[in-house]
């Protein structure tokens, strides 16, 4: 009734955490508890797959009082029953009809995840908010936390259009991550200057197209933004020199040159489309 349990089983012949069910069949059935005598600090018997489950259930009164009926929500019976008997928050999920959310949090590890969401879930219950997509809602709350939003405020945790708000924050987080990546790259400005300073000021022109070396990490990042391709981290390539090609001051192409081979490795225009012929670049 209090969620405590014991395992009645034979001994096993295992390799670390592999082959959990390699039973030694001549050993007697005894009470087994591996929490205290294995270096992995887990009860290995809990990790054995349940397999087929007998469908008819006879529940103790303590389980019936939690509101549990029959579904297992894709969990092992022992895990679900033990949770319902030891953590009243699981009972709250079932009585509020948040069974998909219960499944989602158990799938991701109840102990690790429940504290991240439960206070927000209480706000949802208090406001009669129905969470139809548990995975999306949890992802949305994670992004709210990332941006420091009030997770006790129904304005945020009970959106009228969950998908629209989720998608908006996905875009917002992608931009934030991009800014963090740029800041991370800019911290390497001095390393880039020391490695490539001898090439700064180098420029070629055939009268129409002019090609010059990008002289800072900031310039390389700006080049990637302007041309919409992933050149921002190329400054860290020891054997590469990054150049930009322009016509009348307008960027038309980004060029990666191998210093050891003195040849163009790749040449990409706007959104990765190549404009300049490679031979034309080499002829410079």
PDB file of C-alpha atoms in Angstrom:
ATOM      1  CA  UNK A   1       0.000   0.000   0.000  1.00  0.00           C
ATOM      2  CA  UNK A   2       2.905   2.400   0.598  1.00  0.00           C
ATOM      3  CA  UNK A   3       4.646   1.569  -2.691  1.00  0.00           C
ATOM      4  CA  UNK A   4       7.435  -0.512  -1.192  1.00  0.00           C
ATOM      5  CA  UNK A   5       8.164  -3.722  -3.056  1.00  0.00           C
ATOM      6  CA  UNK A   6      10.528  -6.673  -3.186  1.00  0.00           C
ATOM      7  CA  UNK A   7      11.632  -8.935  -6.029  1.00  0.00           C
ATOM      8  CA  UNK A   8      11.313 -12.719  -5.779  1.00  0.00           C
ATOM      9  CA  UNK A   9      13.694 -14.130  -8.398  1.00  0.00           C
ATOM     10  CA  UNK A  10      16.547 -16.441  -9.287  1.00  0.00           C
ATOM     11  CA  UNK A  11      20.154 -15.319  -9.641  1.00  0.00           C
ATOM     12  CA  UNK A  12      21.371 -14.049 -13.020  1.00  0.00           C
ATOM     13  CA  UNK A  13      24.581 -14.410 -15.017  1.00  0.00           C
ATOM     14  CA  UNK A  14      25.163 -10.964 -16.564  1.00  0.00           C
ATOM     15  CA  UNK A  15      27.796  -8.766 -18.176  1.00  0.00           C
ATOM     16  CA  UNK A  16      27.473  -5.445 -16.385  1.00  0.00           C
ATOM     17  CA  UNK A  17      24.046  -4.148 -17.355  1.00  0.00           C
ATOM     18  CA  UNK A  18      23.705  -6.522 -20.337  1.00  0.00           C
ATOM     19  CA  UNK A  19      21.561  -9.635 -20.532  1.00  0.00           C
ATOM     20  CA  UNK A  20      19.405  -8.809 -17.522  1.00  0.00           C
ATOM     21  CA  UNK A  21      17.379 -12.004 -17.880  1.00  0.00           C
ATOM     22  CA  UNK A  22      20.174 -14.576 -18.223  1.00  0.00           C
ATOM     23  CA  UNK A  23      18.786 -16.599 -15.351  1.00  0.00           C
ATOM     24  CA  UNK A  24      20.752 -19.276 -13.513  1.00  0.00           C
ATOM     25  CA  UNK A  25      17.904 -21.742 -13.416  1.00  0.00           C
ATOM     26  CA  UNK A  26      19.305 -24.087 -10.762  1.00  0.00           C
ATOM     27  CA  UNK A  27      19.410 -21.296  -8.148  1.00  0.00           C
ATOM     28  CA  UNK A  28      16.479 -20.938  -5.729  1.00  0.00           C
ATOM     29  CA  UNK A  29      13.796 -18.271  -5.890  1.00  0.00           C
ATOM     30  CA  UNK A  30      14.662 -15.736  -3.204  1.00  0.00           C
ATOM     31  CA  UNK A  31      14.005 -12.119  -2.307  1.00  0.00           C
ATOM     32  CA  UNK A  32      16.419 -10.014  -4.371  1.00  0.00           C
ATOM     33  CA  UNK A  33      17.375  -6.378  -3.928  1.00  0.00           C
ATOM     34  CA  UNK A  34      20.228  -5.066  -6.073  1.00  0.00           C
ATOM     35  CA  UNK A  35      20.048  -1.431  -5.034  1.00  0.00           C
ATOM     36  CA  UNK A  36      22.798  -1.859  -2.466  1.00  0.00           C
ATOM     37  CA  UNK A  37      25.056  -4.460  -4.019  1.00  0.00           C
ATOM     38  CA  UNK A  38      25.710  -3.374  -7.598  1.00  0.00           C
ATOM     39  CA  UNK A  39      28.068  -0.669  -8.787  1.00  0.00           C
ATOM     40  CA  UNK A  40      25.488   0.829 -11.158  1.00  0.00           C
ATOM     41  CA  UNK A  41      23.267   1.901  -8.224  1.00  0.00           C
ATOM     42  CA  UNK A  42      20.107   0.634  -9.899  1.00  0.00           C
ATOM     43  CA  UNK A  43      17.778  -2.255  -9.233  1.00  0.00           C
ATOM     44  CA  UNK A  44      18.526  -4.336 -12.298  1.00  0.00           C
ATOM     45  CA  UNK A  45      15.386  -6.402 -11.789  1.00  0.00           C
ATOM     46  CA  UNK A  46      13.358  -3.249 -12.491  1.00  0.00           C
ATOM     47  CA  UNK A  47      14.998  -3.020 -15.929  1.00  0.00           C
ATOM     48  CA  UNK A  48      13.749  -6.399 -17.149  1.00  0.00           C
ATOM     49  CA  UNK A  49      11.097  -6.030 -19.830  1.00  0.00           C
ATOM     50  CA  UNK A  50       7.615  -6.862 -18.589  1.00  0.00           C
ATOM     51  CA  UNK A  51       6.592  -8.654 -21.786  1.00  0.00           C
ATOM     52  CA  UNK A  52       3.012  -9.869 -21.976  1.00  0.00           C
ATOM     53  CA  UNK A  53       0.719  -8.606 -19.219  1.00  0.00           C
ATOM     54  CA  UNK A  54      -2.286 -10.513 -17.903  1.00  0.00           C
ATOM     55  CA  UNK A  55      -5.245  -8.228 -18.750  1.00  0.00           C
ATOM     56  CA  UNK A  56      -7.473  -8.877 -15.736  1.00  0.00           C
ATOM     57  CA  UNK A  57      -6.609  -6.720 -12.742  1.00  0.00           C
ATOM     58  CA  UNK A  58      -7.574  -6.899  -9.103  1.00  0.00           C
ATOM     59  CA  UNK A  59      -6.540  -3.643  -7.471  1.00  0.00           C
ATOM     60  CA  UNK A  60      -5.921  -2.903  -3.820  1.00  0.00           C
ATOM     61  CA  UNK A  61      -8.097  -0.102  -2.329  1.00  0.00           C
ATOM     62  CA  UNK A  62      -5.153   2.297  -2.176  1.00  0.00           C
ATOM     63  CA  UNK A  63      -4.740   2.107  -5.964  1.00  0.00           C
ATOM     64  CA  UNK A  64      -8.456   2.508  -6.596  1.00  0.00           C
ATOM     65  CA  UNK A  65      -8.469   5.703  -4.550  1.00  0.00           C
ATOM     66  CA  UNK A  66      -5.884   7.252  -6.891  1.00  0.00           C
ATOM     67  CA  UNK A  67      -8.433   7.225  -9.710  1.00  0.00           C
ATOM     68  CA  UNK A  68      -6.592   4.540 -11.660  1.00  0.00           C
ATOM     69  CA  UNK A  69      -8.866   2.349 -13.787  1.00  0.00           C
ATOM     70  CA  UNK A  70      -7.137  -0.002 -16.212  1.00  0.00           C
ATOM     71  CA  UNK A  71      -4.829   1.659 -18.809  1.00  0.00           C
ATOM     72  CA  UNK A  72      -1.095   1.371 -18.213  1.00  0.00           C
ATOM     73  CA  UNK A  73      -0.178   4.401 -20.395  1.00  0.00           C
ATOM     74  CA  UNK A  74       2.605   2.355 -22.036  1.00  0.00           C
ATOM     75  CA  UNK A  75       4.367   1.895 -18.684  1.00  0.00           C
ATOM     76  CA  UNK A  76       5.372  -1.224 -16.795  1.00  0.00           C
ATOM     77  CA  UNK A  77       2.665  -2.038 -14.210  1.00  0.00           C
ATOM     78  CA  UNK A  78       5.153  -2.055 -11.333  1.00  0.00           C
ATOM     79  CA  UNK A  79       6.501   1.389 -12.262  1.00  0.00           C
ATOM     80  CA  UNK A  80       3.038   2.920 -12.625  1.00  0.00           C
ATOM     81  CA  UNK A  81       1.551   1.367  -9.486  1.00  0.00           C
ATOM     82  CA  UNK A  82       4.579   2.224  -7.373  1.00  0.00           C
ATOM     83  CA  UNK A  83       4.473   5.823  -8.586  1.00  0.00           C
ATOM     84  CA  UNK A  84       0.757   6.177  -7.841  1.00  0.00           C
ATOM     85  CA  UNK A  85       1.303   4.847  -4.320  1.00  0.00           C
ATOM     86  CA  UNK A  86       4.337   7.001  -3.508  1.00  0.00           C
ATOM     87  CA  UNK A  87       3.775  10.330  -5.287  1.00  0.00           C
ATOM     88  CA  UNK A  88       0.436  12.114  -4.991  1.00  0.00           C
ATOM     89  CA  UNK A  89       1.297  14.230  -8.036  1.00  0.00           C
ATOM     90  CA  UNK A  90       0.763  11.189 -10.270  1.00  0.00           C
ATOM     91  CA  UNK A  91      -2.702  10.810  -8.742  1.00  0.00           C
ATOM     92  CA  UNK A  92      -3.369  14.467  -9.588  1.00  0.00           C
ATOM     93  CA  UNK A  93      -2.595  13.772 -13.255  1.00  0.00           C
ATOM     94  CA  UNK A  94      -5.088  10.923 -13.480  1.00  0.00           C
ATOM     95  CA  UNK A  95      -7.894  12.715 -11.651  1.00  0.00           C
ATOM     96  CA  UNK A  96      -7.396  15.829 -13.805  1.00  0.00           C
ATOM     97  CA  UNK A  97      -7.488  13.770 -17.010  1.00  0.00           C
ATOM     98  CA  UNK A  98      -3.859  14.582 -17.852  1.00  0.00           C
ATOM     99  CA  UNK A  99      -2.974  10.982 -18.653  1.00  0.00           C
ATOM    100  CA  UNK A 100      -1.004  11.841 -21.817  1.00  0.00           C
ATOM    101  CA  UNK A 101       1.082  14.233 -19.765  1.00  0.00           C
ATOM    102  CA  UNK A 102       1.604  11.540 -17.126  1.00  0.00           C
ATOM    103  CA  UNK A 103       2.866   9.204 -19.853  1.00  0.00           C
ATOM    104  CA  UNK A 104       5.122  11.888 -21.331  1.00  0.00           C
ATOM    105  CA  UNK A 105       6.800  12.703 -18.022  1.00  0.00           C
ATOM    106  CA  UNK A 106       7.207   9.050 -17.060  1.00  0.00           C
ATOM    107  CA  UNK A 107       8.769   8.369 -20.472  1.00  0.00           C
ATOM    108  CA  UNK A 108      11.333  11.117 -19.903  1.00  0.00           C
ATOM    109  CA  UNK A 109      12.063  10.054 -16.314  1.00  0.00           C
ATOM    110  CA  UNK A 110       9.616  11.062 -13.604  1.00  0.00           C
ATOM    111  CA  UNK A 111      12.182  11.933 -10.939  1.00  0.00           C
ATOM    112  CA  UNK A 112      14.212  14.079 -13.349  1.00  0.00           C
ATOM    113  CA  UNK A 113      11.279  15.818 -15.038  1.00  0.00           C
ATOM    114  CA  UNK A 114       8.283  16.282 -12.749  1.00  0.00           C
ATOM    115  CA  UNK A 115       9.659  19.261 -10.801  1.00  0.00           C
ATOM    116  CA  UNK A 116      10.216  21.135 -14.074  1.00  0.00           C
ATOM    117  CA  UNK A 117       6.527  21.090 -14.950  1.00  0.00           C
ATOM    118  CA  UNK A 118       4.299  20.440 -11.946  1.00  0.00           C
ATOM    119  CA  UNK A 119       3.741  24.021 -10.784  1.00  0.00           C
ATOM    120  CA  UNK A 120       2.776  25.008 -14.338  1.00  0.00           C
ATOM    121  CA  UNK A 121       0.488  21.974 -14.530  1.00  0.00           C
ATOM    122  CA  UNK A 122      -1.285  23.114 -11.358  1.00  0.00           C
ATOM    123  CA  UNK A 123      -1.951  26.462 -13.044  1.00  0.00           C
ATOM    124  CA  UNK A 124      -3.405  24.619 -16.054  1.00  0.00           C
ATOM    125  CA  UNK A 125      -5.670  22.518 -13.828  1.00  0.00           C
ATOM    126  CA  UNK A 126      -6.825  25.581 -11.896  1.00  0.00           C
ATOM    127  CA  UNK A 127      -7.764  27.305 -15.159  1.00  0.00           C
ATOM    128  CA  UNK A 128      -9.423  24.243 -16.686  1.00  0.00           C
ATOM    129  CA  UNK A 129      -6.871  24.179 -19.493  1.00  0.00           C
ATOM    130  CA  UNK A 130      -6.739  20.994 -21.561  1.00  0.00           C
ATOM    131  CA  UNK A 131      -3.316  19.849 -22.756  1.00  0.00           C
ATOM    132  CA  UNK A 132      -4.002  17.962 -25.984  1.00  0.00           C
ATOM    133  CA  UNK A 133      -0.386  17.551 -27.097  1.00  0.00           C
ATOM    134  CA  UNK A 134       1.745  16.695 -24.051  1.00  0.00           C
ATOM    135  CA  UNK A 135       5.061  16.579 -25.924  1.00  0.00           C
ATOM    136  CA  UNK A 136       4.532  19.983 -27.522  1.00  0.00           C
ATOM    137  CA  UNK A 137       3.373  21.544 -24.245  1.00  0.00           C
ATOM    138  CA  UNK A 138       6.441  20.291 -22.336  1.00  0.00           C
ATOM    139  CA  UNK A 139       8.708  21.545 -25.111  1.00  0.00           C
ATOM    140  CA  UNK A 140       6.913  24.904 -24.991  1.00  0.00           C
ATOM    141  CA  UNK A 141       7.357  25.182 -21.198  1.00  0.00           C
ATOM    142  CA  UNK A 142      11.062  24.366 -21.584  1.00  0.00           C
ATOM    143  CA  UNK A 143      11.393  27.302 -23.988  1.00  0.00           C
ATOM    144  CA  UNK A 144       9.466  29.598 -21.625  1.00  0.00           C
ATOM    145  CA  UNK A 145      11.964  28.649 -18.927  1.00  0.00           C
ATOM    146  CA  UNK A 146      14.855  29.353 -21.304  1.00  0.00           C
ATOM    147  CA  UNK A 147      13.575  32.913 -21.817  1.00  0.00           C
ATOM    148  CA  UNK A 148      12.890  33.474 -18.115  1.00  0.00           C
ATOM    149  CA  UNK A 149       9.098  33.702 -18.421  1.00  0.00           C
ATOM    150  CA  UNK A 150       6.800  33.326 -15.406  1.00  0.00           C
ATOM    151  CA  UNK A 151       5.827  29.647 -15.343  1.00  0.00           C
ATOM    152  CA  UNK A 152       3.147  30.377 -12.722  1.00  0.00           C
ATOM    153  CA  UNK A 153       1.300  32.726 -15.072  1.00  0.00           C
ATOM    154  CA  UNK A 154      -1.672  31.339 -17.013  1.00  0.00           C
ATOM    155  CA  UNK A 155      -0.949  33.875 -19.762  1.00  0.00           C
ATOM    156  CA  UNK A 156       2.109  31.839 -20.692  1.00  0.00           C
ATOM    157  CA  UNK A 157       1.387  28.247 -19.653  1.00  0.00           C
ATOM    158  CA  UNK A 158      -2.213  28.152 -20.927  1.00  0.00           C
ATOM    159  CA  UNK A 159      -1.925  29.493 -24.507  1.00  0.00           C
ATOM    160  CA  UNK A 160      -5.084  29.635 -26.596  1.00  0.00           C
ATOM    161  CA  UNK A 161      -3.190  28.345 -29.627  1.00  0.00           C
ATOM    162  CA  UNK A 162      -0.424  26.090 -28.315  1.00  0.00           C
ATOM    163  CA  UNK A 163       1.033  25.271 -31.734  1.00  0.00           C
ATOM    164  CA  UNK A 164       1.266  28.915 -32.797  1.00  0.00           C
ATOM    165  CA  UNK A 165       2.966  29.932 -29.536  1.00  0.00           C
ATOM    166  CA  UNK A 166       5.246  26.902 -29.645  1.00  0.00           C
ATOM    167  CA  UNK A 167       6.318  27.687 -33.214  1.00  0.00           C
ATOM    168  CA  UNK A 168       6.879  31.347 -32.321  1.00  0.00           C
ATOM    169  CA  UNK A 169       9.193  30.399 -29.472  1.00  0.00           C
ATOM    170  CA  UNK A 170      10.998  27.838 -31.638  1.00  0.00           C
ATOM    171  CA  UNK A 171      11.902  30.660 -34.044  1.00  0.00           C
ATOM    172  CA  UNK A 172      12.789  32.959 -31.160  1.00  0.00           C
ATOM    173  CA  UNK A 173      15.054  30.350 -29.581  1.00  0.00           C
ATOM    174  CA  UNK A 174      16.716  29.581 -32.907  1.00  0.00           C
ATOM    175  CA  UNK A 175      17.587  33.285 -33.219  1.00  0.00           C
ATOM    176  CA  UNK A 176      18.869  33.362 -29.639  1.00  0.00           C
ATOM    177  CA  UNK A 177      21.015  30.299 -30.260  1.00  0.00           C
ATOM    178  CA  UNK A 178      22.344  31.909 -33.438  1.00  0.00           C
ATOM    179  CA  UNK A 179      23.309  35.030 -31.473  1.00  0.00           C
ATOM    180  CA  UNK A 180      25.055  32.919 -28.852  1.00  0.00           C
ATOM    181  CA  UNK A 181      26.924  31.081 -31.587  1.00  0.00           C
ATOM    182  CA  UNK A 182      28.014  34.388 -33.145  1.00  0.00           C
ATOM    183  CA  UNK A 183      29.220  35.636 -29.759  1.00  0.00           C
ATOM    184  CA  UNK A 184      31.119  32.395 -29.307  1.00  0.00           C
ATOM    185  CA  UNK A 185      32.756  32.789 -32.712  1.00  0.00           C
ATOM    186  CA  UNK A 186      33.634  36.447 -32.097  1.00  0.00           C
ATOM    187  CA  UNK A 187      35.567  35.438 -28.986  1.00  0.00           C
ATOM    188  CA  UNK A 188      38.055  33.816 -31.384  1.00  0.00           C
ATOM    189  CA  UNK A 189      38.804  37.089 -33.192  1.00  0.00           C
ATOM    190  CA  UNK A 190      42.358  37.390 -31.866  1.00  0.00           C
ATOM    191  CA  UNK A 191      43.205  33.781 -32.785  1.00  0.00           C
ATOM    192  CA  UNK A 192      42.004  34.410 -36.346  1.00  0.00           C
ATOM    193  CA  UNK A 193      44.003  37.634 -36.635  1.00  0.00           C
ATOM    194  CA  UNK A 194      47.215  35.942 -35.536  1.00  0.00           C
ATOM    195  CA  UNK A 195      46.690  32.986 -37.888  1.00  0.00           C
ATOM    196  CA  UNK A 196      45.728  34.894 -41.047  1.00  0.00           C
ATOM    197  CA  UNK A 197      47.061  38.431 -40.556  1.00  0.00           C
ATOM    198  CA  UNK A 198      49.737  37.974 -43.225  1.00  0.00           C
ATOM    199  CA  UNK A 199      46.998  37.664 -45.854  1.00  0.00           C
ATOM    200  CA  UNK A 200      45.068  40.781 -44.795  1.00  0.00           C
ATOM    201  CA  UNK A 201      44.889  43.394 -47.540  1.00  0.00           C
ATOM    202  CA  UNK A 202      45.221  40.778 -50.284  1.00  0.00           C
ATOM    203  CA  UNK A 203      42.934  41.614 -53.223  1.00  0.00           C
ATOM    204  CA  UNK A 204      42.532  40.480 -56.855  1.00  0.00           C
ATOM    205  CA  UNK A 205      40.533  42.002 -59.688  1.00  0.00           C
ATOM    206  CA  UNK A 206      40.061  41.417 -63.404  1.00  0.00           C
ATOM    207  CA  UNK A 207      38.335  44.752 -63.885  1.00  0.00           C
ATOM    208  CA  UNK A 208      34.861  43.306 -63.322  1.00  0.00           C
ATOM    209  CA  UNK A 209      35.069  40.965 -60.364  1.00  0.00           C
ATOM    210  CA  UNK A 210      37.109  41.861 -57.300  1.00  0.00           C
ATOM    211  CA  UNK A 211      38.077  39.255 -54.720  1.00  0.00           C
ATOM    212  CA  UNK A 212      39.495  40.064 -51.287  1.00  0.00           C
ATOM    213  CA  UNK A 213      40.322  38.262 -48.047  1.00  0.00           C
ATOM    214  CA  UNK A 214      37.834  38.571 -45.183  1.00  0.00           C
ATOM    215  CA  UNK A 215      39.932  40.090 -42.410  1.00  0.00           C
ATOM    216  CA  UNK A 216      37.989  39.273 -39.239  1.00  0.00           C
ATOM    217  CA  UNK A 217      35.625  36.747 -37.709  1.00  0.00           C
ATOM    218  CA  UNK A 218      32.969  39.464 -37.665  1.00  0.00           C
ATOM    219  CA  UNK A 219      33.336  39.866 -41.441  1.00  0.00           C
ATOM    220  CA  UNK A 220      33.033  36.120 -41.975  1.00  0.00           C
ATOM    221  CA  UNK A 221      29.889  35.957 -39.815  1.00  0.00           C
ATOM    222  CA  UNK A 222      28.406  38.912 -41.722  1.00  0.00           C
ATOM    223  CA  UNK A 223      29.276  37.174 -45.002  1.00  0.00           C
ATOM    224  CA  UNK A 224      27.369  34.077 -43.922  1.00  0.00           C
ATOM    225  CA  UNK A 225      24.329  36.151 -42.995  1.00  0.00           C
ATOM    226  CA  UNK A 226      24.369  38.147 -46.213  1.00  0.00           C
ATOM    227  CA  UNK A 227      24.866  35.144 -48.478  1.00  0.00           C
ATOM    228  CA  UNK A 228      22.716  32.776 -46.388  1.00  0.00           C
ATOM    229  CA  UNK A 229      25.165  29.940 -46.042  1.00  0.00           C
ATOM    230  CA  UNK A 230      27.087  28.338 -43.168  1.00  0.00           C
ATOM    231  CA  UNK A 231      30.503  29.954 -43.397  1.00  0.00           C
ATOM    232  CA  UNK A 232      30.583  31.456 -39.878  1.00  0.00           C
ATOM    233  CA  UNK A 233      32.797  28.768 -38.328  1.00  0.00           C
ATOM    234  CA  UNK A 234      35.215  28.511 -41.263  1.00  0.00           C
ATOM    235  CA  UNK A 235      37.638  30.910 -39.583  1.00  0.00           C
ATOM    236  CA  UNK A 236      38.769  27.984 -37.413  1.00  0.00           C
ATOM    237  CA  UNK A 237      40.028  25.996 -40.423  1.00  0.00           C
ATOM    238  CA  UNK A 238      43.808  26.304 -40.268  1.00  0.00           C
ATOM    239  CA  UNK A 239      44.348  25.476 -43.950  1.00  0.00           C
ATOM    240  CA  UNK A 240      41.522  27.630 -45.328  1.00  0.00           C
ATOM    241  CA  UNK A 241      41.428  31.250 -46.374  1.00  0.00           C
ATOM    242  CA  UNK A 242      37.975  32.797 -46.777  1.00  0.00           C
ATOM    243  CA  UNK A 243      37.498  35.381 -49.522  1.00  0.00           C
ATOM    244  CA  UNK A 244      34.545  37.342 -50.839  1.00  0.00           C
ATOM    245  CA  UNK A 245      33.874  38.161 -54.499  1.00  0.00           C
ATOM    246  CA  UNK A 246      32.060  41.363 -55.474  1.00  0.00           C
ATOM    247  CA  UNK A 247      30.880  43.169 -58.601  1.00  0.00           C
ATOM    248  CA  UNK A 248      30.501  46.929 -58.165  1.00  0.00           C
ATOM    249  CA  UNK A 249      30.651  46.464 -54.396  1.00  0.00           C
ATOM    250  CA  UNK A 250      27.831  43.902 -54.346  1.00  0.00           C
ATOM    251  CA  UNK A 251      28.646  40.503 -52.855  1.00  0.00           C
ATOM    252  CA  UNK A 252      28.134  37.682 -55.319  1.00  0.00           C
ATOM    253  CA  UNK A 253      30.136  34.776 -53.934  1.00  0.00           C
ATOM    254  CA  UNK A 254      32.106  33.382 -50.987  1.00  0.00           C
ATOM    255  CA  UNK A 255      35.264  31.415 -51.736  1.00  0.00           C
ATOM    256  CA  UNK A 256      37.199  28.940 -49.594  1.00  0.00           C
ATOM    257  CA  UNK A 257      40.831  28.611 -50.664  1.00  0.00           C
ATOM    258  CA  UNK A 258      43.203  25.854 -49.525  1.00  0.00           C
ATOM    259  CA  UNK A 259      46.510  27.398 -48.436  1.00  0.00           C
ATOM    260  CA  UNK A 260      48.490  24.179 -48.758  1.00  0.00           C
ATOM    261  CA  UNK A 261      47.159  23.338 -52.232  1.00  0.00           C
ATOM    262  CA  UNK A 262      46.563  26.903 -53.466  1.00  0.00           C
ATOM    263  CA  UNK A 263      43.276  25.919 -55.054  1.00  0.00           C
ATOM    264  CA  UNK A 264      39.611  26.737 -54.557  1.00  0.00           C
ATOM    265  CA  UNK A 265      37.941  24.136 -52.342  1.00  0.00           C
ATOM    266  CA  UNK A 266      34.454  25.529 -52.787  1.00  0.00           C
ATOM    267  CA  UNK A 267      32.769  28.610 -54.165  1.00  0.00           C
ATOM    268  CA  UNK A 268      29.202  29.478 -53.165  1.00  0.00           C
ATOM    269  CA  UNK A 269      26.896  32.306 -54.111  1.00  0.00           C
ATOM    270  CA  UNK A 270      23.641  33.413 -52.506  1.00  0.00           C
ATOM    271  CA  UNK A 271      21.975  30.474 -50.706  1.00  0.00           C
ATOM    272  CA  UNK A 272      24.816  28.170 -51.865  1.00  0.00           C
ATOM    273  CA  UNK A 273      24.255  28.667 -55.596  1.00  0.00           C
ATOM    274  CA  UNK A 274      27.543  28.999 -57.484  1.00  0.00           C
ATOM    275  CA  UNK A 275      27.877  31.981 -59.802  1.00  0.00           C
ATOM    276  CA  UNK A 276      31.573  32.244 -60.649  1.00  0.00           C
ATOM    277  CA  UNK A 277      33.263  29.499 -62.633  1.00  0.00           C
ATOM    278  CA  UNK A 278      35.963  27.842 -60.517  1.00  0.00           C
ATOM    279  CA  UNK A 279      38.542  28.283 -63.285  1.00  0.00           C
ATOM    280  CA  UNK A 280      37.752  31.990 -63.346  1.00  0.00           C
ATOM    281  CA  UNK A 281      38.513  32.199 -59.619  1.00  0.00           C
ATOM    282  CA  UNK A 282      41.758  30.268 -59.974  1.00  0.00           C
ATOM    283  CA  UNK A 283      42.895  32.499 -62.834  1.00  0.00           C
ATOM    284  CA  UNK A 284      43.013  35.410 -60.401  1.00  0.00           C
TER     285      UNK A 284
END
